[in-house]
């Protein structure tokens, strides 16, 4: 909503020294979002005067029509002689009054004016258009032609009100009253503690039986309809400059007098109006719902097929307007420039249901200034005053006569009252305002307040957003100043901090970040074609998805069952933008549909739902376990003077899984596996033991080349994904202090030759079990393959075994015996033999 400061001052006696910036600060403090203050004409410098065209000479021989004019500017040029000006506009004639800028002036945009030779003539100034003065287009697409009664030589800066300040306010959906000068003036008056001159306080004649006939068939959609008739309008009458300028400042284009007046009153009072050419309206004006298939050509020239929920204005022929949105072309006001302009008009000022108008505007993709106001809430009590204000302006500006008939169709309704304790705002804000302050603030916004400890508040008609006690508390708090609220943190009861699960998730994130991974959260939506790209089997459970009824993107209509699609897309996007060394991770929910589908019931809004009601809702929701995933590509260690560096590979993905498992306290079982997107020879299956049962919790390794090609990923991309909830169940993350022994460690190295297909994990498990309690740690430090030395299909695994006793120093024989037992069990289980 654009609010000129000059217009605002008509209703609030602001101090003369107050600037737009000062008013902006006050309104922001009162809770309105004033985005900018536009300084109109701040860079404009005269002389800018009214001139009268004396002669026009058409210049020939140029690519476009050029005119050489002499213009009388009075004594503004210091000599009284006609001013010679070259102009290319065609919308003026000899005798017209125009706006002339003389040499020495500066126009908006720092455009300095000086005498200059052009088209073979010397032009001493310029005849101005609205765009050149920063006014915007007035519909003429040419220079400004002023009324004939305008005085020659008069200062055009003052005449056209070119210097002003305009506040641009972002009005929220619940404050429809501020989509008018009246509403903003009320807020300004409250902020400054000044009286308001309400433009809607007019003497309005009561309804009678002589008004234009109106029949409202849908009192729910239209609870108030006022009709007034004005006859004898001068078809040549034009909107005065002050009215045109005010419309331009609020962002509207002047069209014709009758239309401009209705737009002016709408911006002033907040009540949308519509004027019908009376000679084109046939019979009774009606308000009803459209019938299926009815058509209407609206004022924008578009033929629209109506819906049965659309509220329409009708006459005997059918629809003549889309109620609250846009009028019909068949009753359009004729422009003053036409040979036969409109002389008799019927003025409509009605109040329509906000939801109905909002749905109609969206259904037809037709947002208008009227619909914006109706769907946010219009004061129903203002319709009669708005109609009277329109009648008064038409009589004043076009010489019309108001007919005595007044039509008002009103559906019975009672004012909205709210019972609220006087100290309720105190409890909400944590500040003691006191009853006197609460009552005063509520009365300032227009409420009638009665009662002592329990207040009975009657809400003003222009504030439909005030529906309950909390709304009234908010009004008191905002008017007393949000900045005056104490900054206090809530004090939760002892032990009510983060849950164990929340702490675990944060630890996992910190651990991965410490290992060099960057968190990359993604939207939880996927397209089902990604499962084909990942190479999942047709019967894979991950293909069963929860589909959204109203997805944000038609290409991704389902909820994810894995974190990998989003992470891999992020990796591809970053790689395509030049970041080739990547290590990304994400923790988030996946969504698994239940075997039996159910329908969720509606929870109550007037009380806290019971545990049973919440459980019933949870029972039909999809299962939502939390997963953790990581992806890698490019270099894992950069090359430099410190070394050659190395690329990321499958082992890094497995190590990321071990890092996560260590944070949960779970013992991760790593073995060879094969699943979906992973390379069958470089894939590890990850499992844990929970409640005595082994459960697979994820996979890690290098992705299959087919998957890399399908998704456009870098070569040798690796990935890991784990079910974090199962890891939490299997683990015990109770902190344990490390055991510190005073006895030395005994180290024994052993190299075992096994078949190439034997997993290292099986060999390590056998060594660990065979070595017994004396084994403190085991580490694989070398893998060697050489057909000449080891034989075809054979490999050598070299391990470092650390032995230590808690009560003594081990002898060489004891350490050797433990090593031999470990080797023996490994040979028995895996066929391992000592390398000679």
mmCIF file of N, CA, C and O in Angstrom, residues 71-84 102 124:
data_model
loop_
_atom_site.group_PDB
_atom_site.id
_atom_site.type_symbol
_atom_site.label_atom_id
_atom_site.label_comp_id
_atom_site.label_asym_id
_atom_site.label_seq_id
_atom_site.Cartn_x
_atom_site.Cartn_y
_atom_site.Cartn_z
ATOM 1 N N UNK A 71 5.812 28.989 -27.305
ATOM 2 C CA UNK A 71 4.973 28.792 -26.127
ATOM 3 C C UNK A 71 5.061 30.024 -25.243
ATOM 4 O O UNK A 71 6.156 30.531 -24.951
ATOM 5 N N UNK A 72 3.870 30.518 -24.837
ATOM 6 C CA UNK A 72 3.799 31.644 -23.917
ATOM 7 C C UNK A 72 3.980 31.124 -22.500
ATOM 8 O O UNK A 72 3.170 30.329 -22.019
ATOM 9 N N UNK A 73 5.052 31.569 -21.810
ATOM 10 C CA UNK A 73 5.298 31.155 -20.429
ATOM 11 C C UNK A 73 5.209 32.343 -19.481
ATOM 12 O O UNK A 73 5.688 32.278 -18.345
ATOM 13 N N UNK A 74 4.568 33.431 -19.918
ATOM 14 C CA UNK A 74 4.440 34.604 -19.067
ATOM 15 C C UNK A 74 5.792 35.241 -18.811
ATOM 16 O O UNK A 74 6.639 35.346 -19.702
ATOM 17 N N UNK A 75 5.993 35.629 -17.566
ATOM 18 C CA UNK A 75 7.259 36.256 -17.179
ATOM 19 C C UNK A 75 8.259 35.257 -16.610
ATOM 20 O O UNK A 75 9.276 35.638 -16.067
ATOM 21 N N UNK A 76 7.965 33.955 -16.755
ATOM 22 C CA UNK A 76 8.838 32.939 -16.161
ATOM 23 C C UNK A 76 10.213 32.917 -16.783
ATOM 24 O O UNK A 76 11.189 32.515 -16.145
ATOM 25 N N UNK A 77 10.324 33.355 -18.064
ATOM 26 C CA UNK A 77 11.639 33.353 -18.716
ATOM 27 C C UNK A 77 12.362 34.681 -18.563
ATOM 28 O O UNK A 77 13.442 34.867 -19.125
ATOM 29 N N UNK A 78 11.759 35.631 -17.821
ATOM 30 C CA UNK A 78 12.405 36.909 -17.554
ATOM 31 C C UNK A 78 12.186 37.957 -18.610
ATOM 32 O O UNK A 78 12.453 39.140 -18.374
ATOM 33 N N UNK A 79 11.696 37.569 -19.795
ATOM 34 C CA UNK A 79 11.520 38.539 -20.885
ATOM 35 C C UNK A 79 10.069 38.694 -21.295
ATOM 36 O O UNK A 79 9.688 39.708 -21.884
ATOM 37 N N UNK A 80 9.268 37.699 -21.031
ATOM 38 C CA UNK A 80 7.876 37.729 -21.472
ATOM 39 C C UNK A 80 7.701 37.335 -22.922
ATOM 40 O O UNK A 80 6.571 37.260 -23.415
ATOM 41 N N UNK A 81 8.808 37.101 -23.633
ATOM 42 C CA UNK A 81 8.729 36.700 -25.030
ATOM 43 C C UNK A 81 8.361 35.208 -25.128
ATOM 44 O O UNK A 81 8.657 34.418 -24.235
ATOM 45 N N UNK A 82 7.721 34.805 -26.233
ATOM 46 C CA UNK A 82 7.396 33.375 -26.427
ATOM 47 C C UNK A 82 8.672 32.528 -26.407
ATOM 48 O O UNK A 82 9.728 32.946 -26.913
ATOM 49 N N UNK A 83 8.561 31.353 -25.853
ATOM 50 C CA UNK A 83 9.685 30.432 -25.732
ATOM 51 C C UNK A 83 9.665 29.496 -26.935
ATOM 52 O O UNK A 83 8.643 28.888 -27.253
ATOM 53 N N UNK A 84 10.798 29.371 -27.638
ATOM 54 C CA UNK A 84 10.895 28.488 -28.803
ATOM 55 C C UNK A 84 11.366 27.101 -28.354
ATOM 56 O O UNK A 84 12.420 26.959 -27.734
ATOM 57 N N UNK A 102 12.279 25.126 -18.370
ATOM 58 C CA UNK A 102 13.136 26.133 -18.977
ATOM 59 C C UNK A 102 14.607 25.826 -18.725
ATOM 60 O O UNK A 102 14.936 25.060 -17.807
ATOM 61 N N UNK A 124 14.785 26.075 -26.657
ATOM 62 C CA UNK A 124 15.041 26.728 -25.375
ATOM 63 C C UNK A 124 14.137 26.098 -24.307
ATOM 64 O O UNK A 124 13.178 26.717 -23.837
#
